[in-house]
Each structure stands twice: as C-alpha cells, then as structure tokens.
PDB file of C-alpha atoms in Angstrom:
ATOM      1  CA  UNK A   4      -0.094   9.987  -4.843  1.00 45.00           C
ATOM      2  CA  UNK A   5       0.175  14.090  -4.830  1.00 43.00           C
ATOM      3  CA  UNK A   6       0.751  15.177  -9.068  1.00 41.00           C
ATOM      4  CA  UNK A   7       2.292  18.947  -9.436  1.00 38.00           C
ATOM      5  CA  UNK A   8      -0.359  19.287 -12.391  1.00 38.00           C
ATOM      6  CA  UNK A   9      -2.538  21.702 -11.196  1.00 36.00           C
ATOM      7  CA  UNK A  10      -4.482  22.538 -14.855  1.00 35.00           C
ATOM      8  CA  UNK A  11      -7.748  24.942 -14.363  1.00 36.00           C
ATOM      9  CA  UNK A  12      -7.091  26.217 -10.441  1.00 35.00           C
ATOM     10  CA  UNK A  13     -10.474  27.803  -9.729  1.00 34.00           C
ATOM     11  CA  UNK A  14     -11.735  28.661  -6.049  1.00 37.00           C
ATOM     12  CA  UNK A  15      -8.668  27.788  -5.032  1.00 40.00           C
ATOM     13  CA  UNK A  16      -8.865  23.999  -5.652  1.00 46.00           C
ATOM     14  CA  UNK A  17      -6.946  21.856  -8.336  1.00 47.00           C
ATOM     15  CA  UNK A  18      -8.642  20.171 -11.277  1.00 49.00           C
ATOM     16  CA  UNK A  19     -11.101  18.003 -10.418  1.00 47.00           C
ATOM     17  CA  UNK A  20     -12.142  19.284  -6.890  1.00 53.00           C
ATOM     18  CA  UNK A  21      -9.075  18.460  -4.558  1.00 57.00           C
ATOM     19  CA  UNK A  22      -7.858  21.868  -2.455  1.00 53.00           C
ATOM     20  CA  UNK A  23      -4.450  23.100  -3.622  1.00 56.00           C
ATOM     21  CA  UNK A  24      -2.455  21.448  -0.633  1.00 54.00           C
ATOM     22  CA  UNK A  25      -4.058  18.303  -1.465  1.00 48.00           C
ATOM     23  CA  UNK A  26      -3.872  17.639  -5.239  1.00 76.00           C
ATOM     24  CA  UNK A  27      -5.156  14.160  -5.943  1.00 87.00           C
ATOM     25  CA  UNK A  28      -4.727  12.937  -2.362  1.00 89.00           C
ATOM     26  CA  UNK A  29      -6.733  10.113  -1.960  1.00 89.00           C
ATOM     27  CA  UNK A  30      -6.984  11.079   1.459  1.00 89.00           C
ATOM     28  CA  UNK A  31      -8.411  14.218   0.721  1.00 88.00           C
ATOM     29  CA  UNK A  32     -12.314  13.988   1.347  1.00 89.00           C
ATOM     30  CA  UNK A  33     -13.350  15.614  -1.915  1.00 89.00           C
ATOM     31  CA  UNK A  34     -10.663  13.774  -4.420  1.00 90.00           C
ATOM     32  CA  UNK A  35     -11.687  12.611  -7.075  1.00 91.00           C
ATOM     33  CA  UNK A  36      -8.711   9.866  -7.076  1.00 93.00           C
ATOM     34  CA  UNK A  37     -11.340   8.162  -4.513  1.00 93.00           C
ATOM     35  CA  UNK A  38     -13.794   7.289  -6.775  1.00 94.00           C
ATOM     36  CA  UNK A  39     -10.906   5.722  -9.362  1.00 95.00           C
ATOM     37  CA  UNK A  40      -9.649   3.665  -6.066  1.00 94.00           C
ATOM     38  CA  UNK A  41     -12.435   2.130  -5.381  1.00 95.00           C
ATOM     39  CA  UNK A  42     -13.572   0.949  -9.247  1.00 96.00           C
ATOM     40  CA  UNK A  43     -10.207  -0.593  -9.089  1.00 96.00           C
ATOM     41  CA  UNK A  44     -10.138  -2.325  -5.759  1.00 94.00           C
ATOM     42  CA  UNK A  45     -13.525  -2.916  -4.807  1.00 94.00           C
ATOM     43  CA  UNK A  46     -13.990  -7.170  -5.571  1.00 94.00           C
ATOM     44  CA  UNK A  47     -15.041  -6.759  -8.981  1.00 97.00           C
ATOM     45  CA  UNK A  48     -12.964  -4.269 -10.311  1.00 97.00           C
ATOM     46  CA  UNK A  49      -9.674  -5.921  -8.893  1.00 96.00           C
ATOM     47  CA  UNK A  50     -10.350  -9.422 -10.872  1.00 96.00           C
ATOM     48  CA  UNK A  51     -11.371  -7.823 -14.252  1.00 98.00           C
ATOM     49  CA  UNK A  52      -8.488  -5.558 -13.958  1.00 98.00           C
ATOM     50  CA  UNK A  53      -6.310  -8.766 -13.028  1.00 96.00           C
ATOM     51  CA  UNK A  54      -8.398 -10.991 -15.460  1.00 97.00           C
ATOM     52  CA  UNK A  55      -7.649  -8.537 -18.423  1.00 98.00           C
ATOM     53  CA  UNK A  56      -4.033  -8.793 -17.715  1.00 96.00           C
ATOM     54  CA  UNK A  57      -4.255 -12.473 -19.529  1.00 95.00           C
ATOM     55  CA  UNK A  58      -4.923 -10.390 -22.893  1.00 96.00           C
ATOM     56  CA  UNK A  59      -8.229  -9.499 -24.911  1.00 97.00           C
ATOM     57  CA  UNK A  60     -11.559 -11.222 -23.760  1.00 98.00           C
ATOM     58  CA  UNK A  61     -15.629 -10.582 -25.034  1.00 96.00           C
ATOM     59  CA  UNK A  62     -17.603  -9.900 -22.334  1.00 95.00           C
ATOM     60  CA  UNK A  63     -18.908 -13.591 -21.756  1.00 94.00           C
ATOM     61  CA  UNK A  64     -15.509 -14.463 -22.227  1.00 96.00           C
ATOM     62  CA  UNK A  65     -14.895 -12.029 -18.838  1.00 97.00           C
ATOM     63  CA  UNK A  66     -17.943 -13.216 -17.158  1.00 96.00           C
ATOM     64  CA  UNK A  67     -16.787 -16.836 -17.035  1.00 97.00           C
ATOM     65  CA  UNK A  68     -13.024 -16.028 -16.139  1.00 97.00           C
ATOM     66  CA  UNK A  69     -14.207 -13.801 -13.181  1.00 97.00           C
ATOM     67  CA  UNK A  70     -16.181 -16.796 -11.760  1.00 96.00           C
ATOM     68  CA  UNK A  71     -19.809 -15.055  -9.787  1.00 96.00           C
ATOM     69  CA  UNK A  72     -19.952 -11.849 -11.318  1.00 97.00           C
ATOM     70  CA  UNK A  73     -23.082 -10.933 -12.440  1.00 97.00           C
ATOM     71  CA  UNK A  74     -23.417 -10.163 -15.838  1.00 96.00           C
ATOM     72  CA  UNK A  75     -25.073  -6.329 -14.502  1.00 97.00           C
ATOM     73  CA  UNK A  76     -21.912  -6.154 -11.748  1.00 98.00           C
ATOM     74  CA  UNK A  77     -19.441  -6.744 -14.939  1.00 98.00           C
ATOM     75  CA  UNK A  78     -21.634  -4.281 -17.335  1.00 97.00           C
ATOM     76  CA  UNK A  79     -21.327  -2.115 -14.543  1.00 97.00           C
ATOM     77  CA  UNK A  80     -17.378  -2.707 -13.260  1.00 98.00           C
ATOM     78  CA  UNK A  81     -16.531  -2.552 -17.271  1.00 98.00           C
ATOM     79  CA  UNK A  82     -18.415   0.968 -17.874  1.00 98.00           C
ATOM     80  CA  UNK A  83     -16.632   2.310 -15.031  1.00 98.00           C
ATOM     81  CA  UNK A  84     -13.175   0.881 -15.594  1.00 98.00           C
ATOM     82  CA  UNK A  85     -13.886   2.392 -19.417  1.00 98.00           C
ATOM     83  CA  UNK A  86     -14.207   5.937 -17.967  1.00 98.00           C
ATOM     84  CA  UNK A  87     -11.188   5.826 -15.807  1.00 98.00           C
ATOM     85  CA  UNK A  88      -8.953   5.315 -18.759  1.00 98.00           C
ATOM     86  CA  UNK A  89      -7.964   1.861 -18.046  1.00 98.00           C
ATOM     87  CA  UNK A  90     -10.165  -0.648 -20.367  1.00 98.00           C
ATOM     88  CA  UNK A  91     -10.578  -0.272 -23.892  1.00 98.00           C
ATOM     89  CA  UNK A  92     -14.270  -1.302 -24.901  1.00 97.00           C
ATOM     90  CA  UNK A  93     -13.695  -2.183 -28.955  1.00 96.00           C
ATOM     91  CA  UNK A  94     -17.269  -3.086 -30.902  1.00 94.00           C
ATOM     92  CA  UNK A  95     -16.788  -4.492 -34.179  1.00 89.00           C
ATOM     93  CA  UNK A  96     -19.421  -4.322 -36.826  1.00 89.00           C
ATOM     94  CA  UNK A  97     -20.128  -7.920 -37.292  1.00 89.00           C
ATOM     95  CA  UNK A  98     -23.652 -10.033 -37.110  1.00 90.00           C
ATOM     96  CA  UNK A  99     -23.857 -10.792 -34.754  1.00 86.00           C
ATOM     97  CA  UNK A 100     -22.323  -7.998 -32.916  1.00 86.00           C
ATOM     98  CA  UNK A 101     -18.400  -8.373 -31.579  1.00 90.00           C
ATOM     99  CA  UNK A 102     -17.609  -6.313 -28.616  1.00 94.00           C
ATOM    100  CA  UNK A 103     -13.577  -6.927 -26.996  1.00 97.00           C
ATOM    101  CA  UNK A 104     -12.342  -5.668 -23.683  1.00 98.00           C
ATOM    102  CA  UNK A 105      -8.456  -4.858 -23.056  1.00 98.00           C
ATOM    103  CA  UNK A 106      -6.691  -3.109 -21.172  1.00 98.00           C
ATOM    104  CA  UNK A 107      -4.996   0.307 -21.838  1.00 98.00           C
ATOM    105  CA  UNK A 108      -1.398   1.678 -21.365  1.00 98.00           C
ATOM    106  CA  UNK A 109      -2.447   2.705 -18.181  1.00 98.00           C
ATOM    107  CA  UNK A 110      -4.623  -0.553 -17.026  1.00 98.00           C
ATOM    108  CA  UNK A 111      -2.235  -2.766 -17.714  1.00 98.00           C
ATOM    109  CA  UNK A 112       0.607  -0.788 -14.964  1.00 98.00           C
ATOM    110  CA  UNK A 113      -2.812  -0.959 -12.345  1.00 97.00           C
ATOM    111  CA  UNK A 114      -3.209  -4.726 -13.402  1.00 97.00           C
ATOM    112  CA  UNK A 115       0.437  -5.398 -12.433  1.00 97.00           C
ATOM    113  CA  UNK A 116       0.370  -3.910  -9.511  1.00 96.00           C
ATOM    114  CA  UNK A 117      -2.765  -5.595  -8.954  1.00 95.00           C
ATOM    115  CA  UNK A 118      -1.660  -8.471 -10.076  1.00 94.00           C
ATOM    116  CA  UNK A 119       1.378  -8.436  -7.489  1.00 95.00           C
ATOM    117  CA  UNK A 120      -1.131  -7.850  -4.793  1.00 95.00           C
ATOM    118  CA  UNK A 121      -3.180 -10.753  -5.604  1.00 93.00           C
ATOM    119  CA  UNK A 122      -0.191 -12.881  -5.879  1.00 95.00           C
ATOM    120  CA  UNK A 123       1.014 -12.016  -2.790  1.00 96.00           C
ATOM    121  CA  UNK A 124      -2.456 -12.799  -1.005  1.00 96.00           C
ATOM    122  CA  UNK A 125      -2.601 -16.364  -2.640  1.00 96.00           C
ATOM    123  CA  UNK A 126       1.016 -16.991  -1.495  1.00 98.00           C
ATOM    124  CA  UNK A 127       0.192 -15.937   2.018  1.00 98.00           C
ATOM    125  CA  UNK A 128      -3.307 -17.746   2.139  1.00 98.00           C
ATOM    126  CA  UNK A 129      -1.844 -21.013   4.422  1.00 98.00           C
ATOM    127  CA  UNK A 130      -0.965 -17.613   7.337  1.00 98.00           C
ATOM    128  CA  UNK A 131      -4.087 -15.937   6.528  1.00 98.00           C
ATOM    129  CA  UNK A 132      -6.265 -19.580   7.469  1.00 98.00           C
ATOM    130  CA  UNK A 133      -4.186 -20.168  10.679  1.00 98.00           C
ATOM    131  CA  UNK A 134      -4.833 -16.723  11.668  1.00 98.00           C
ATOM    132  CA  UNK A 135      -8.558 -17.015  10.774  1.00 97.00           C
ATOM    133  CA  UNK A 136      -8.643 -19.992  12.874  1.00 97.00           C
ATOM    134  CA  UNK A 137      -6.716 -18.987  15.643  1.00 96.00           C
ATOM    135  CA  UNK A 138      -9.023 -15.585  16.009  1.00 96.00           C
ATOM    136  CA  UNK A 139     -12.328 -17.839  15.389  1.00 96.00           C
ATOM    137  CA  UNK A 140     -11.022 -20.311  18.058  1.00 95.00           C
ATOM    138  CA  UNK A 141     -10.064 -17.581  20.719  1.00 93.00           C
ATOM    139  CA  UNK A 142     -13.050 -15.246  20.239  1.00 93.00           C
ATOM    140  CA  UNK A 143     -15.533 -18.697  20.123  1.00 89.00           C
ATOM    141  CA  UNK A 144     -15.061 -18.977  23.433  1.00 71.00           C
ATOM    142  CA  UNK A 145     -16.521 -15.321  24.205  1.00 72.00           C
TER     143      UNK A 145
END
C-alpha cells in the first residue's frame, strides 16, 4: 500500500530505498515493505503472528502453541517480527530469567487480518481437498 510520507528523499528515492513513484510498493523491486511481507507471511511468521493474537506467551509457551517450529525458526521468526515493530520482546529480571512475547499496536491489526485469512482457509479446507483430489486424480493419469 503506496504512504504520501516521503521523510529523507535522497537520489531521488523515498525513505528506505523505494523510487519516488513507488513509495512502499511492495511491488517495487527494491521496497523495503518486501522484506516486512514476507516475516509476516512466510509459515512461521503467519502462526506466531496469529498465535500471539491469543494474548502474552514465553517463548516455550510459543513453541508448543505453534506445533513444529523449531526452537532456532521461532528465535529467528521472533527477532525479526521484533524489528518490524510488531512483537514486543519483555525480559524480566527474575531467576531464573522471564522473557514474554506480545504483540504491539501494530501486530495485533496484522494478526487480525491474519487471523481472518487463516479463518477463511480453515473454513474453505473441505473445497481446497476436493480440488486437491480432483487435480491429483486428473494429472495421475499423465
């Protein structure tokens, strides 16, 4: 989605790489918005996103509601979901160590759009297997 901020133009490009005509187009090549698409919707970033909608977890917590993720792929999805602005990593000085994972302001509208998207898919999932089937059935015979 194009913004009209434009803050630091320099070489003729907006802030954070995207040419002028193309603020924050995640179409655009060179957007940064891109990278921020992908941490959300690649398969681990979608289900912490969603899973964090249900409220505060720890990360072990997070690891067992997002059933296969490793605990690297979460370290990793988490870090990355941190520096987009959307989870809020919170350590608390405790013995042993406390660390909590939320979402922000701005995570929780992602995780509801998310979250309408995921609905939608498990809703859907009896057309999705006939069409699976039907496709595996016609191309078997190839």
């Amino acid at each position: 989605m194009a913004t009209t901020e434009t803050a630091d133009r320099t070489n003729g490009e907006a802030a954070g790489g995207c040419p002028d005509d193309l603020a924050y187009d995640v179409f655009a090549r060179n957007c940064p918005s891109r990278d921020t698409l992908k941490h959300i919707t690649d398969r681990w970033g979608s289900l912490t996103l969603g899973a964090l909608l249900d409220g505060t977890f720890r990360f072990n917590e997070l690891r067992r509601r997002v059933d296969g993720v490793s605990e690297k792929m979460l370290s990793q999805t988490l870090h990355a979901l941190e520096r987009d602005g959307l989870v809020h990593r919170e350590a608390q000085q405790t013995n042993p160590p406390r660390v909590d994972y939320a979402l922000t302001p701005l995570g929780h509208q992602v995780a509801r759009q998310l979250r309408a998207l995921i609905d939608l898919v498990e809703d859907r999932m009896p057309q999705v297997l006939r069409a699976q089937e039907r496709y595996d059935a016609e191309h078997a015979a190839r």
